[in-house]
XYZ file of C-alpha atoms in Angstrom:
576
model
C -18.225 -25.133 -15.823
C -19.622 -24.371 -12.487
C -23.548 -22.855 -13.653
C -23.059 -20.443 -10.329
C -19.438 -19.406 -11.390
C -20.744 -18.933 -14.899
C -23.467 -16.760 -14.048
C -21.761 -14.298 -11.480
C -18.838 -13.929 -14.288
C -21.580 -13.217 -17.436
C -23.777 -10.644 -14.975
C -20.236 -8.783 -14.372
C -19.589 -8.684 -17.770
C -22.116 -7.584 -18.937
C -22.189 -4.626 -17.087
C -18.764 -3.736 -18.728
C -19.620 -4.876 -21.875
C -23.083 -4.652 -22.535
C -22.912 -5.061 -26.051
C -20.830 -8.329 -26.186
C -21.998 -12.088 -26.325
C -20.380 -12.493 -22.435
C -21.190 -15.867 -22.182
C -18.493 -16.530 -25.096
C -16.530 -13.775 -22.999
C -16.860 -15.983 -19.719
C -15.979 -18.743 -20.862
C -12.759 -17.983 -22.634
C -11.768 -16.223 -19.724
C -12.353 -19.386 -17.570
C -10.496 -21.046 -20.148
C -7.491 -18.403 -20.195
C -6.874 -19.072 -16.205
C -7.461 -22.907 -16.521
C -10.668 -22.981 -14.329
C -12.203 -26.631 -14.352
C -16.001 -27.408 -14.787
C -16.550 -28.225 -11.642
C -14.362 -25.423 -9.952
C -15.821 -25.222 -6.382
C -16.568 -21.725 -5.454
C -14.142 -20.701 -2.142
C -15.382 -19.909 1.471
C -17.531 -16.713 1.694
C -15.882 -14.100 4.198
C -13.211 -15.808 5.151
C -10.073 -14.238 6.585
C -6.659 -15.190 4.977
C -4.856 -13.357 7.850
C -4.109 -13.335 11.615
C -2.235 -11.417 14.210
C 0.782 -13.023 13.045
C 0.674 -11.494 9.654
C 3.222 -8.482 8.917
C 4.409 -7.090 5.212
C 7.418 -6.024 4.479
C 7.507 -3.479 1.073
C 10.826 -3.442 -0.288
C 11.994 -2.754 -4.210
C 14.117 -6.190 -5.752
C 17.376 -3.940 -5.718
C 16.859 -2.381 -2.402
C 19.847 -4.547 -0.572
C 22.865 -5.826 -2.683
C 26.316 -7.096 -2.631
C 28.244 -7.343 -5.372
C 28.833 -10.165 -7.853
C 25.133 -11.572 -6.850
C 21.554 -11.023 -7.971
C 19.644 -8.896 -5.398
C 16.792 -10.998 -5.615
C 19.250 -13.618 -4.259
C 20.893 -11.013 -1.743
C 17.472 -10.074 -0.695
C 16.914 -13.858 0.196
C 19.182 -14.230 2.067
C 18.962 -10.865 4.143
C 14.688 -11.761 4.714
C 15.857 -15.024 5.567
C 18.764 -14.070 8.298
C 17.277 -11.033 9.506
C 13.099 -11.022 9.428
C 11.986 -14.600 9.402
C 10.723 -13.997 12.990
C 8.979 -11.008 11.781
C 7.139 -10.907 8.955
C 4.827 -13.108 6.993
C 4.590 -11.563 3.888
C 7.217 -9.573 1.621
C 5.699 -7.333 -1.293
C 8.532 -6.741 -3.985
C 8.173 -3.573 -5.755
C 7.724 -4.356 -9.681
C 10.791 -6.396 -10.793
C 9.648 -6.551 -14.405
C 11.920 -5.424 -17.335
C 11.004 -1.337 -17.288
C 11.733 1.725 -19.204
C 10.927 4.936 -16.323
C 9.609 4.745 -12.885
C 11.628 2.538 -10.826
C 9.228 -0.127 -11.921
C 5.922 0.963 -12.878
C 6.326 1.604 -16.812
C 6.431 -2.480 -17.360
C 7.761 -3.368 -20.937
C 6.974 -7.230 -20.011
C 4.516 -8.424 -17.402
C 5.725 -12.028 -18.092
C 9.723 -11.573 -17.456
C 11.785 -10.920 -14.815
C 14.584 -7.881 -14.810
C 17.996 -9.377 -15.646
C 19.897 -7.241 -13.317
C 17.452 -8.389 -10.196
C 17.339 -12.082 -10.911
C 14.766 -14.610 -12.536
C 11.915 -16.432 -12.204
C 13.452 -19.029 -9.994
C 14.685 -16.456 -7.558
C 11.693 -14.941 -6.827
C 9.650 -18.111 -6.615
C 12.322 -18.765 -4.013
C 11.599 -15.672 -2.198
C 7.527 -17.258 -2.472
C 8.396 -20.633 -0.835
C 9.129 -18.910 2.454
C 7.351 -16.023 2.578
C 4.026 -15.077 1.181
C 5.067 -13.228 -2.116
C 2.585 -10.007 -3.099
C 3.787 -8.650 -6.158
C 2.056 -5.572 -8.103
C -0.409 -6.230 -10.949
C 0.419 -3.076 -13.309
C -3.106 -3.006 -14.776
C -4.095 0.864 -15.596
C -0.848 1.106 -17.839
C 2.297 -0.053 -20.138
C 5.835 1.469 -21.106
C 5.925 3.195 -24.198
C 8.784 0.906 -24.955
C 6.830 -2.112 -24.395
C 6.068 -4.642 -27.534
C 2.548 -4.520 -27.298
C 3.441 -0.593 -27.904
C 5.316 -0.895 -30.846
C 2.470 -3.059 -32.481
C 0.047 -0.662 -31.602
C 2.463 2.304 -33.418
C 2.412 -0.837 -36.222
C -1.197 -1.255 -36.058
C -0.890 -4.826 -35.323
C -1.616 -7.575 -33.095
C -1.509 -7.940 -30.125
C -1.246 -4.634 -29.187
C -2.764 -2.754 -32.297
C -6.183 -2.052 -30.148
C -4.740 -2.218 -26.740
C -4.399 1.454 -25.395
C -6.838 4.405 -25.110
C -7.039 7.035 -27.561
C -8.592 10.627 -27.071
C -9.200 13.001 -29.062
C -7.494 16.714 -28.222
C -11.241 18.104 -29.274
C -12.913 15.595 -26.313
C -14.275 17.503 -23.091
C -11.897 16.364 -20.858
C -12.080 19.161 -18.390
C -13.629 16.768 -15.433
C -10.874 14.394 -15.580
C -9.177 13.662 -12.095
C -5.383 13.626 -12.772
C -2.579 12.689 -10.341
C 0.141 14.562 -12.101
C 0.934 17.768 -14.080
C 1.854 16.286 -17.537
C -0.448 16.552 -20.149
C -2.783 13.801 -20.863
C -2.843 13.048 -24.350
C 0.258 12.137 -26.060
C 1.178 12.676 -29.708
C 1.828 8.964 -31.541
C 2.780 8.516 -34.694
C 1.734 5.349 -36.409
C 1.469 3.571 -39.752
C -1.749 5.029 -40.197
C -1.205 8.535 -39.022
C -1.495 10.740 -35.665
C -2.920 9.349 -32.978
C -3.298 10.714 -28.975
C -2.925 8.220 -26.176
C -3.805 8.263 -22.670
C -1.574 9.116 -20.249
C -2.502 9.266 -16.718
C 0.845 9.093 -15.019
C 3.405 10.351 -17.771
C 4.196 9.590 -21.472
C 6.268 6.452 -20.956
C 3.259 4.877 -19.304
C 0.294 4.746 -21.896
C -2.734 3.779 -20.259
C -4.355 0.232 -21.586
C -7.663 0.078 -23.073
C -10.169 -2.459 -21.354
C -12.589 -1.267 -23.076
C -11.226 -4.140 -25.678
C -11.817 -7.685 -23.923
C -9.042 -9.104 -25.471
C -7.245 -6.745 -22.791
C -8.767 -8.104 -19.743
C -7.939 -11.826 -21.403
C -4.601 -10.654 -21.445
C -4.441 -10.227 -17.953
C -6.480 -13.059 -17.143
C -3.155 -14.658 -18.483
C -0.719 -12.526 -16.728
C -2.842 -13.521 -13.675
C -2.473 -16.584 -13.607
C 1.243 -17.259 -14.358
C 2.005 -14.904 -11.741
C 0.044 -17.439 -9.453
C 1.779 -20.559 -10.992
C 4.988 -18.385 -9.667
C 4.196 -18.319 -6.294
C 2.413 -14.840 -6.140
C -0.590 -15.117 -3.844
C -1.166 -11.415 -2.951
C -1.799 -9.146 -6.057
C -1.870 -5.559 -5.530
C -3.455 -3.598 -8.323
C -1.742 -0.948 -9.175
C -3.467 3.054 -10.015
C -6.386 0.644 -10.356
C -9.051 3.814 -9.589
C -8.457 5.166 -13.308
C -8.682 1.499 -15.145
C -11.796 2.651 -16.997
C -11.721 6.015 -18.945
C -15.111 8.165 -20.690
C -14.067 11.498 -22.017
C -16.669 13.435 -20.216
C -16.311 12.447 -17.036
C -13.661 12.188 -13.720
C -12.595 8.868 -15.469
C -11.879 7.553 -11.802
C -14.335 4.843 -9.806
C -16.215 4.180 -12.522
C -18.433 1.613 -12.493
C -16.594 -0.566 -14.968
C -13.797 -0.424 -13.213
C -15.410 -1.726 -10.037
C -17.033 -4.575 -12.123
C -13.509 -5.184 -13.466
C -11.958 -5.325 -9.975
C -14.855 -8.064 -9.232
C -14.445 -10.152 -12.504
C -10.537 -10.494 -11.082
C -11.105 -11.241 -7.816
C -13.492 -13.840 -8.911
C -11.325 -15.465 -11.073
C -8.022 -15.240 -8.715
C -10.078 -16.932 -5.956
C -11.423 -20.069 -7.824
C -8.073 -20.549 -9.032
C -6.625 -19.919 -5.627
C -8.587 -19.720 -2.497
C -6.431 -18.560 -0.086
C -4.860 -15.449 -2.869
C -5.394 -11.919 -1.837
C -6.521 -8.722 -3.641
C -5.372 -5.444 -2.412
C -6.413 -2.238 -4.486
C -3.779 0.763 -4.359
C -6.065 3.455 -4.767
C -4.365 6.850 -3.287
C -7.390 9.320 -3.097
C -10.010 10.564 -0.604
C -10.665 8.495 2.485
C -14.574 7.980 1.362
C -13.716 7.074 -1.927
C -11.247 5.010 -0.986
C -13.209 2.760 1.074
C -15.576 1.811 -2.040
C -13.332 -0.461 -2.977
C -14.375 -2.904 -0.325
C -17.546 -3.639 -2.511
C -20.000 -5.683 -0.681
C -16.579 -8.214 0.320
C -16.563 -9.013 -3.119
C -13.986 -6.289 -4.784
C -10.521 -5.813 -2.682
C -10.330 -8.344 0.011
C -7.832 -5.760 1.553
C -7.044 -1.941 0.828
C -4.647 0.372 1.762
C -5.387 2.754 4.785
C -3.976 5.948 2.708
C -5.179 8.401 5.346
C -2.855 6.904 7.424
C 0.544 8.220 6.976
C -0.626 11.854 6.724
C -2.786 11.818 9.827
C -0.508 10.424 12.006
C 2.583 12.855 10.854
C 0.517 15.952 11.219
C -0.566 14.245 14.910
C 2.766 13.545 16.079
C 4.561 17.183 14.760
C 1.329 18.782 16.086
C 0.901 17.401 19.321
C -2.611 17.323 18.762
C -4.639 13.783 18.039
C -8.080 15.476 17.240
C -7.989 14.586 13.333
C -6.807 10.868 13.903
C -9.334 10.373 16.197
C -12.397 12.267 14.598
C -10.981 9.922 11.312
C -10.424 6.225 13.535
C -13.755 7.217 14.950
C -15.564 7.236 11.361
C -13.819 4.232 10.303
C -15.676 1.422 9.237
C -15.071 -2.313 11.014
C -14.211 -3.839 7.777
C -16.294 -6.924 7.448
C -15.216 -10.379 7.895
C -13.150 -11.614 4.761
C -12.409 -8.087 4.249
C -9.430 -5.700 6.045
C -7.351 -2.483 6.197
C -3.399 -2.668 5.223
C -1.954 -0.215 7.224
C 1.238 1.508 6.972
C 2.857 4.809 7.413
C 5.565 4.730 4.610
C 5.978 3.224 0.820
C 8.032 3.440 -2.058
C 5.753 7.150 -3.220
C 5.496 10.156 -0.882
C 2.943 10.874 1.466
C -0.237 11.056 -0.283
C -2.282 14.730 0.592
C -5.592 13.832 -0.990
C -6.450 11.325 1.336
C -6.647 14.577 3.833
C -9.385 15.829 1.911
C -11.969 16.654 4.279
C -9.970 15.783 6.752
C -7.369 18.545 7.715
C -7.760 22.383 6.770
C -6.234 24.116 4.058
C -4.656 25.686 6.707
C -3.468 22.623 8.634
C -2.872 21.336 5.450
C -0.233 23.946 4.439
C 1.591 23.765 8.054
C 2.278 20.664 7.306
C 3.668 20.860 3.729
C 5.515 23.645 5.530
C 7.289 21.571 8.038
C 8.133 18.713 6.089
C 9.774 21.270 3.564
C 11.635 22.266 6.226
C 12.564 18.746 7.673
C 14.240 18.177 3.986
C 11.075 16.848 2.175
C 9.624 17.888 -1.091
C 6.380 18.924 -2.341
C 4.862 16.825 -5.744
C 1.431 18.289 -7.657
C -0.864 17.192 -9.507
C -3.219 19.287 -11.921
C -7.040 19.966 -10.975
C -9.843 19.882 -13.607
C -9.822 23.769 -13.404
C -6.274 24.091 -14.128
C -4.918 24.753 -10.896
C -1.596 22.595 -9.405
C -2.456 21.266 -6.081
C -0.212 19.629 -3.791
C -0.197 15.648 -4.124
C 2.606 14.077 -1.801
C 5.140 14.857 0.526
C 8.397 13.218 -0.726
C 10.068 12.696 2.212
C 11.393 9.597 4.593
C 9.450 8.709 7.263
C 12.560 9.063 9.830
C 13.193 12.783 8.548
C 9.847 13.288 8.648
C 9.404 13.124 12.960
C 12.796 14.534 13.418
C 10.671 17.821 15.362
C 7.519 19.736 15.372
C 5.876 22.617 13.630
C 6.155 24.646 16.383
C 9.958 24.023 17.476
C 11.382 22.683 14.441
C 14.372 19.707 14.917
C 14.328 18.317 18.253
C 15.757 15.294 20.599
C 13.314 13.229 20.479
C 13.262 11.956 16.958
C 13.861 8.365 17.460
C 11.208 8.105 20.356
C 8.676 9.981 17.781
C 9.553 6.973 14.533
C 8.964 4.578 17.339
C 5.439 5.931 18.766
C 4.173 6.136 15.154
C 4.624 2.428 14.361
C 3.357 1.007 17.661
C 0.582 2.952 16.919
C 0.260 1.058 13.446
C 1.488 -2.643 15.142
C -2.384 -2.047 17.170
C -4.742 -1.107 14.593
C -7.331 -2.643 13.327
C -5.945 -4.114 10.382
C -2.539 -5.642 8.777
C 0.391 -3.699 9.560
C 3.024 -2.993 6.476
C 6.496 -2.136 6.715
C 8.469 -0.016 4.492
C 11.721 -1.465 4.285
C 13.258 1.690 5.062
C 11.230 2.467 7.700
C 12.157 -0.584 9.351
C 15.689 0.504 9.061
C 15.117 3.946 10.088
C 16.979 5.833 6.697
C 17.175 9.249 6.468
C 16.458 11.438 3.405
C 18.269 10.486 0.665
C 18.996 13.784 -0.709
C 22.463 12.716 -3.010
C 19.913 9.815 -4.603
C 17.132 12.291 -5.129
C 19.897 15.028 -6.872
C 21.454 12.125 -9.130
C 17.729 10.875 -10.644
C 15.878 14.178 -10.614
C 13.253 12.360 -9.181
C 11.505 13.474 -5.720
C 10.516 9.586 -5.127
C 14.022 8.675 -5.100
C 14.382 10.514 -1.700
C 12.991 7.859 -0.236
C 14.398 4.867 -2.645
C 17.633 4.458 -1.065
C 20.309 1.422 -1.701
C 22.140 -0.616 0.455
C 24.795 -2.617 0.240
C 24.444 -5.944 2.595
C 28.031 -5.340 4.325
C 27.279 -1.503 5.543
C 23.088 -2.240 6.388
C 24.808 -5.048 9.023
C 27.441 -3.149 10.173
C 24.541 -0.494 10.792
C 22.862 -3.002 12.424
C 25.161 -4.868 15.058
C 26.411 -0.791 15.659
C 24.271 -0.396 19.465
C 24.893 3.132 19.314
C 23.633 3.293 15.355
C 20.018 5.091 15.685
C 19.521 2.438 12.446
C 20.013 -0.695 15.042
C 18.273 1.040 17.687
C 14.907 1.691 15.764
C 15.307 -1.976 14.027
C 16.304 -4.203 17.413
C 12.689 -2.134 19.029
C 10.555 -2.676 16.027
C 11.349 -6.390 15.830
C 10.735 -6.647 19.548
C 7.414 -4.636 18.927
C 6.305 -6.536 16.312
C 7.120 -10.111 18.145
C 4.580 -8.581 21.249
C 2.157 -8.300 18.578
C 1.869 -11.317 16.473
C 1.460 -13.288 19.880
C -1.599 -10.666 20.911
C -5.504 -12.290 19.611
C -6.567 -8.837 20.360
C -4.459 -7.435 17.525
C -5.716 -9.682 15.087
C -6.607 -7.474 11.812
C -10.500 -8.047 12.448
C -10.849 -7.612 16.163
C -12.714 -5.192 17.976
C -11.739 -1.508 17.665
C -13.358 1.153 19.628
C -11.667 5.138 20.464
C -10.770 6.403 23.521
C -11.212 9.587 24.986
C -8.276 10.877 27.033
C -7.464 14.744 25.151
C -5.823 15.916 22.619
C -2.251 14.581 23.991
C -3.203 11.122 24.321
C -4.219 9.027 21.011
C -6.387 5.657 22.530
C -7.945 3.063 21.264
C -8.895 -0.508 22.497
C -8.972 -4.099 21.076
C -10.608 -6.915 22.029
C -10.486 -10.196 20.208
C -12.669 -12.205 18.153
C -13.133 -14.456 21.105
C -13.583 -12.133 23.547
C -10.502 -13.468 26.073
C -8.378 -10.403 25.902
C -8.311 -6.866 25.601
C -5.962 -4.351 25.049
C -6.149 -0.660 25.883
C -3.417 1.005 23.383
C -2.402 4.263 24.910
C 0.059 6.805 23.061
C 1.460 10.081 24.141
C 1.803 12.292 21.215
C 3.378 14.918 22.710
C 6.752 16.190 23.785
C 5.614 16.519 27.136
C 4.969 13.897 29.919
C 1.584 12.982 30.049
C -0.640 11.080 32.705
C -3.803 8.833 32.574
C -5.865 7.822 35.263
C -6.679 4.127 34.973
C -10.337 4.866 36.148
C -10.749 6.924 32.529
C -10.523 3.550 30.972
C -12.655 1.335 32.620
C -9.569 -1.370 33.585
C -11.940 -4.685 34.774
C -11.136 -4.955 38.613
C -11.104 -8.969 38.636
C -8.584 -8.808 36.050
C -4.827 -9.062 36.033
C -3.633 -6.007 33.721
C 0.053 -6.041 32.478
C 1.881 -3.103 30.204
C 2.221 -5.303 27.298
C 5.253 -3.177 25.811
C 7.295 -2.256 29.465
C 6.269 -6.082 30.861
C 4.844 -4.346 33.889
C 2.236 -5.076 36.026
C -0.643 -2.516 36.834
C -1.141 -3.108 40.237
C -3.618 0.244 41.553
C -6.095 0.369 39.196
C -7.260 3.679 41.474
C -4.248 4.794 40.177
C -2.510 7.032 37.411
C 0.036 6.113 34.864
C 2.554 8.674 33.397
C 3.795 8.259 29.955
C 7.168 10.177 29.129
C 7.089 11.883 25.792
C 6.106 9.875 22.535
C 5.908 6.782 25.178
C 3.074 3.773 24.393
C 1.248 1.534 26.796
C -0.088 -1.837 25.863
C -2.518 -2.964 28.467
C -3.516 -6.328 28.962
C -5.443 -8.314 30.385
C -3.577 -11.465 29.686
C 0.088 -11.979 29.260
């Protein structure tokens, strides 16, 4: 085996398990994912993404017709409607499960029957680069390796953590009310399991190697499927020491190395991207040194940019853009503004005001959203997402509730996300502009499922050849916004970002590209009011030819003054 691949793999281990023999450790993990001796290590900081590049998150089931699989309806419906728009699809988990619209996984290894098979989704891969979730912090309670471990035998009989009811566990960070320990009974008496998400999902004990071989395994068959973006799933609470937050522990960060390391000598161009929903600081640990997440999610996101556009007021998203990083070269931001959970409130920690913080709750409540909480180390239940769609979500402000202008609102947000530094990711039914879907949510008892609507092919087409459908309307301009994009070097995920100044009613940033032949001044008007700039403010290069990217436009006075209408974006160019 490669002596430098060895060596970087033993010094991780060892950190995680200090008390093993990790060169035995290495190399039956190098074995497990079929790395050869003379594996040559991939390109350091090297971007797997352009300007080009657009996810779309959608669950297996989202879009069906009947008498077909939906991974085959889903297909089809990528393939007729999006192939000019997006690079990358992310299906939701479409594993055999037991809660969770997904994420309690009973087999890593299988497809769900009622979505399709193996060959369907590696059919889905051939055209579209697949991301799929790695599952990694936990396992259905339903699951076989569960049942062994009730049995007390292999494999599964060591495979989940155990506390103890008498443990300090008062610092733990927890991202729901439930209790943590669970009750098990098992052929050799009472045992308590960890459960940081619920009951049906036990968490899964790495502390046991034979664990992380495991998914060494599952790793690699996903990638002899056609996966080449993994997304590691609630990975922040992988390692677990009653005693302490049991989030970001070290271990965890070595273990979020060992995979990457092993995912890209098997495959050079494969992705990581951490889902790690928590405080923006924190958050961006997971970067590493370019050697944990090659990508992670921009949770602070979605929150900032609702409170800006009800509020009127950009000061928050800018004081945050302005603190942001540049990620690093082999290294980026996903962003998006809607998924599959609600909108995450601890990534506005530090960030917005109780106060602020409240007023918002307060108007999504009363835009049809719901409030989820999670418990606090002292006992207290604190807000922990806004369970609402994104559509709903802009349909007014907090100071005059539901207005007109709740269309041009869902269209200023995302062509704010299309120009940020970073990959932009589409929820699918964001996309499609859906409302809340309060029946759905009423029939599960779930708050997610507000958000987790269904569609059946015939009625999302009719929706969208319907002109005067606000569905169409919102789809027809976001496909037109993204194709402006992905033709834009200044918008690649790594270019230049710097913030611009222009008040609290204006949100500004610019982009120039890694080459330096274009810029782009991205103007917004957050407001509900009409709004003007004075081209002087930004500095517009007087031997240049500026265009509005967006309107197709030219900017002719550049002593001049634009005005933006309400919720209106400028794209300005210097280069068609």
């Amino acid at each position: 085996m490669s002596q430098v691949l060895s060596a970087k793999l033993v010094s991780m281990l060892e950190t995680v398990y200090p008390a093993l023999d990790c060169d035995f450790l290495a190399s039956e993990l190098l074995t497990t994912m079929g790395l050869s001796p003379d594996q040559p290590p991939p390109a350091a900081h090297q971007n797997h993404w352009t300007e080009s590049d657009i996810v779309l998150i959608t669950y297996a089931d989202t879009v069906q017709r009947d008498d077909e699989k939906p991974l085959v309806t889903l297909r089809q419906f990528l393939n007729r409607c999006l192939s000019d728009s997006i690079s990358a699809v992310h299906i939701l988990p479409f594993f055999p499960y037991s809660s969770d619209d997904g994420f309690s996984v009973m087999d890593y290894l299988a497809v769900n029957e009622s979505h399709g098979n193996w060959e369907d989704v590696e059919a889905i891969a051939q055209d579209f680069k697949l991301m799929a979730d790695l599952v990694i912090n936990h396992m259905s309670a339903r699951s076989r390796w569960f049942e062994n471990f009730k049995r007390r035998i292999d494999p599964g009989k060591d495979y989940f953590f155990e506390g103890n009811p008498k443990d300090d566990l008062s610092a733990v960070v927890r991202p729901r009310t439930s209790p943590l320990l669970t009750s098990v009974h098992t052929e050799d008496g009472e045992r308590y399991v960890w459960c940081t998400f619920s009951e049906d999902q036990v968490d899964l004990n790495f502390a046991n190697p034979q664990v992380l071989i495991e998914f060494a395994a599952i790793v690699r068959y996903y990638l002899e499927r056609g996966v080449i973006i993994f997304r590691l799933d609630a990975v922040a609470f992988l390692w677990k020491e009653p005693g302490t937050p049991s989030i970001h522990l070290q271990q965890t960060h070595e273990l979020i190395k060992i995979l990457r390391l092993l995912i890209e000598h098997h495959s050079p161009d494969a992705v990581v991207i951490t889902e790690t929903n928590v405080p923006n600081r924190e958050n961006l640990t997971y970067f590493g040194n370019a050697n944990e997440a090659h990508v992670i999610y921009n949770f602070s996101l979605p929150p900032l940019l609702i409170n800006t556009l009800v509020t009127g007021d950009c000061k928050h998203l800018k004081t945050w853009l302005m603190s942001m990083p540049p990620a690093q070269m082999g290294t980026t931001y996903l962003n998006f503004i809607a998924s599959h959970d609600g909108v995450g409130m601890r990534p506005t920690d530090g960030l917005l005001s109780e106060e602020e913080k409240q007023r918002l709750l307060k108007t999504m409540e009363s835009f049809g959203g719901k409030v989820s909480f999670r418990r606090t180390p002292d006992g207290r239940d604190q807000p922990y997402e806004i369970n609402i769609a994104l559509y709903d979500a802009l349909k007014g402000t907090s100071g005059n509730g539901v207005d007109h202008w709740q269309l041009q609102r869902f269209i200023c947000a995302h062509t704010v996300m299309l120009a940020l530094e970073g990959i932009p990711a589409f929820y699918i039914h964001s996309l499609l502009a859906k409302e809340n879907d309060t029946e759905r949510m009423e029939h599960t008892g779930r708050l997610r499922s507000i958000n987790r609507s269904q569609w059946q092919l015939a009625d999302l087409e009719q929706e969208l050849d319907n002109p005067l459908s606000h569905h169409s309307k919102a789809y027809q301009e976001l496909k037109r916004l993204i194709a402006i994009r992905r033709k834009q070097p200044a918008f690649h995920p790594n270019a230049t970002q710097f913030t611009l100044h222009l008040g609290l009613k204006l949100f500004g940033f610019w982009r120039q590209s890694m080459r330096r032949e274009q810029s782009v001044f991205c103007i917004h008007n957050i407001s509900d009011e009409l709004q003007q700039v004075a081209l002087s403010d930004i500095n517009l290069i007087g031997t240049d030819h500026w265009i509005d990217l967006i309107a197709g436009t030219a900017i002719s006075d550049l002593s001049g003054c634009i005005t933006l209408k309400p919720y209106q974006s400028v794209w300005l160019s210097n280069r068609d």
